CSV table of C-alpha atoms in Angstrom, one decimal:
chain,number,residue,atom,x,y,z
N,1,UNK,CA,70.2,64.1,47.4
N,2,UNK,CA,70.0,63.6,51.4
N,3,UNK,CA,73.6,62.9,51.6
N,4,UNK,CA,74.9,65.6,49.3
N,5,UNK,CA,73.0,67.9,51.6
N,6,UNK,CA,74.4,66.6,54.6
N,7,UNK,CA,77.9,67.4,53.2
N,8,UNK,CA,76.8,70.8,52.4
N,9,UNK,CA,75.3,71.3,55.9
N,10,UNK,CA,78.7,70.3,57.3
N,11,UNK,CA,80.6,72.8,55.3
N,12,UNK,CA,78.2,75.2,55.8
N,13,UNK,CA,78.5,74.8,59.6
N,14,UNK,CA,82.4,75.0,59.6
N,15,UNK,CA,82.2,78.0,57.4
N,16,UNK,CA,79.9,79.8,59.9
N,17,UNK,CA,81.9,78.6,63.0
N,18,UNK,CA,84.8,80.0,61.4
N,19,UNK,CA,83.6,83.4,61.4
N,20,UNK,CA,81.9,83.2,64.7
N,21,UNK,CA,85.0,81.7,66.5
N,22,UNK,CA,88.9,81.7,65.8
N,23,UNK,CA,89.4,77.8,65.5
N,24,UNK,CA,90.6,76.5,62.4
N,25,UNK,CA,88.0,74.8,60.2
N,26,UNK,CA,90.1,71.6,59.8
N,27,UNK,CA,89.4,71.1,63.8
N,28,UNK,CA,85.8,71.5,63.4
N,29,UNK,CA,85.4,68.9,60.3
N,30,UNK,CA,87.4,66.3,62.4
N,31,UNK,CA,84.6,66.6,65.1
N,32,UNK,CA,81.6,66.5,62.9
N,33,UNK,CA,80.6,63.2,61.4
N,34,UNK,CA,78.1,62.4,58.9
N,35,UNK,CA,75.7,59.5,59.2
N,36,UNK,CA,74.6,58.8,55.4
N,37,UNK,CA,71.0,57.8,54.4
N,38,UNK,CA,70.3,54.6,52.8
N,39,UNK,CA,67.6,53.1,51.1
N,40,UNK,CA,66.2,51.5,54.1
N,41,UNK,CA,66.6,54.7,56.3
N,42,UNK,CA,66.2,58.2,54.2
N,43,UNK,CA,67.4,60.6,57.0
N,44,UNK,CA,70.9,61.8,57.3
N,45,UNK,CA,72.5,63.4,60.1
N,46,UNK,CA,75.7,65.8,60.7
N,47,UNK,CA,76.7,64.4,64.7
N,48,UNK,CA,79.2,66.5,66.4
N,49,UNK,CA,81.2,65.2,69.3
N,50,UNK,CA,84.2,66.3,71.2
N,51,UNK,CA,85.4,67.6,74.5
N,52,UNK,CA,86.1,71.2,75.0
N,53,UNK,CA,89.2,72.2,73.1
N,54,UNK,CA,92.3,73.6,74.8
N,55,UNK,CA,92.7,77.3,73.9
N,56,UNK,CA,96.0,76.6,71.5
N,57,UNK,CA,93.5,75.6,68.8
N,58,UNK,CA,92.6,79.2,68.8
N,59,UNK,CA,93.9,82.6,68.2
N,60,UNK,CA,96.4,83.2,71.1
N,61,UNK,CA,99.7,84.7,72.3
N,62,UNK,CA,102.1,83.9,74.9
N,63,UNK,CA,102.6,86.1,77.9
N,64,UNK,CA,104.6,89.5,76.9
N,65,UNK,CA,108.1,90.6,78.3
N,66,UNK,CA,107.1,92.8,81.0
N,67,UNK,CA,104.9,90.8,82.8
N,68,UNK,CA,101.7,90.6,80.5
N,69,UNK,CA,99.5,87.6,80.5
N,70,UNK,CA,99.2,85.6,77.8
N,71,UNK,CA,96.0,86.4,75.7
N,72,UNK,CA,93.4,84.5,73.8
N,73,UNK,CA,90.8,85.1,71.2
N,74,UNK,CA,87.9,82.6,71.2
N,75,UNK,CA,84.7,84.6,69.3
N,76,UNK,CA,86.4,86.8,67.2
N,77,UNK,CA,86.1,89.8,69.6
N,78,UNK,CA,89.7,90.6,70.4
N,79,UNK,CA,92.6,89.1,72.3
N,80,UNK,CA,91.9,89.2,76.3
N,81,UNK,CA,94.5,88.7,78.7
N,82,UNK,CA,93.8,85.7,80.7
N,83,UNK,CA,94.3,86.8,84.6
N,84,UNK,CA,92.5,85.4,87.7
N,85,UNK,CA,90.6,87.3,90.2
N,86,UNK,CA,93.6,86.8,92.5
N,87,UNK,CA,95.9,88.2,89.9
N,88,UNK,CA,97.6,84.9,88.6
N,89,UNK,CA,98.6,85.2,85.1
N,90,UNK,CA,98.2,82.5,82.1
N,91,UNK,CA,101.1,81.6,80.2
N,92,UNK,CA,101.9,79.1,77.6
N,93,UNK,CA,104.0,75.9,78.1
N,94,UNK,CA,104.0,72.8,75.9
N,95,UNK,CA,101.6,73.9,73.5
N,96,UNK,CA,99.1,74.5,76.1
N,97,UNK,CA,97.6,78.0,77.9
N,98,UNK,CA,97.4,77.1,81.4
N,99,UNK,CA,97.6,79.3,84.8
N,100,UNK,CA,99.0,78.3,88.4
N,101,UNK,CA,96.1,77.8,90.8
N,102,UNK,CA,97.7,79.1,93.8
N,103,UNK,CA,101.2,80.6,94.9
N,104,UNK,CA,102.9,77.3,94.5
N,105,UNK,CA,104.4,76.1,91.3
N,106,UNK,CA,101.7,73.1,90.9
N,107,UNK,CA,98.9,72.3,90.5
N,108,UNK,CA,98.2,74.2,87.2
N,109,UNK,CA,94.9,74.7,85.4
N,110,UNK,CA,94.7,74.4,81.6
N,111,UNK,CA,92.2,76.5,80.0
N,112,UNK,CA,89.6,75.2,77.3
N,113,UNK,CA,86.8,76.5,75.3
N,114,UNK,CA,83.4,75.5,74.8
N,115,UNK,CA,83.1,72.0,73.6
N,116,UNK,CA,82.6,71.6,69.5
N,117,UNK,CA,78.8,70.3,70.0
N,118,UNK,CA,78.1,73.5,71.8
N,119,UNK,CA,79.7,75.8,69.5
N,120,UNK,CA,78.1,74.0,66.5
N,121,UNK,CA,74.8,74.3,68.3
N,122,UNK,CA,75.3,78.1,68.7
N,123,UNK,CA,76.2,78.6,65.0
N,124,UNK,CA,73.4,76.6,64.0
N,125,UNK,CA,70.8,78.6,65.9
N,126,UNK,CA,72.3,82.0,64.5
N,127,UNK,CA,74.2,83.3,67.8
N,128,UNK,CA,77.5,84.2,68.1
N,129,UNK,CA,77.0,87.3,65.8
N,130,UNK,CA,75.8,85.3,62.7
N,131,UNK,CA,73.4,86.8,60.4
N,132,UNK,CA,70.9,83.6,61.0
N,133,UNK,CA,69.9,80.5,61.7
N,134,UNK,CA,71.1,77.8,59.5
N,135,UNK,CA,68.0,75.6,59.3
N,136,UNK,CA,66.5,77.7,56.3
N,137,UNK,CA,69.6,77.9,54.0
N,138,UNK,CA,70.0,73.9,54.9
N,139,UNK,CA,66.4,73.1,53.8
N,140,UNK,CA,66.7,75.3,50.8
N,141,UNK,CA,69.8,73.1,49.7
N,142,UNK,CA,67.8,70.0,50.2
N,143,UNK,CA,64.9,71.2,48.1
N,144,UNK,CA,67.6,72.3,45.4
N,145,UNK,CA,69.2,68.9,45.5
N,146,UNK,CA,66.0,67.0,45.3
N,147,UNK,CA,64.8,68.8,42.5
N,148,UNK,CA,68.0,68.3,40.6
N,149,UNK,CA,67.9,64.7,41.4
N,150,UNK,CA,64.3,64.2,40.2
N,151,UNK,CA,65.3,65.9,36.9
N,152,UNK,CA,67.9,63.6,36.4
N,153,UNK,CA,65.7,60.9,37.0
N,154,UNK,CA,62.9,61.9,34.8
N,155,UNK,CA,64.7,63.9,32.3
């Protein structure tokens, strides 16, 4: 019952993240690992790891003809052009969204989002426009799964 609840929790977190962020659910699932419960240890956990994701994993577009900068939408709030305070515009090359750091051709800065653990934390707490925290629904899933397992054993 605990392991089933952990799988349901990972799915619920990934679906909620898809509603809050424009990242693909597959990218989220690959960064969340489940540590299953055993007879000696009756706790299961969903652990998120990973570095900040590059903006190419989110909804984005290359710079437009006529000089518009590349744009990205990370938190479902609409595309925003990526322009530095000095007026440097972002562009897409080799599958990355980047921007020159100065007037010279090099160096360039690659744009990243928050890390997956930080996004999971915000979704779990109910931030980013979510209806509420996920703690209550996950606890409800655990109660239902425990009741079903008890019914299976007893009945």
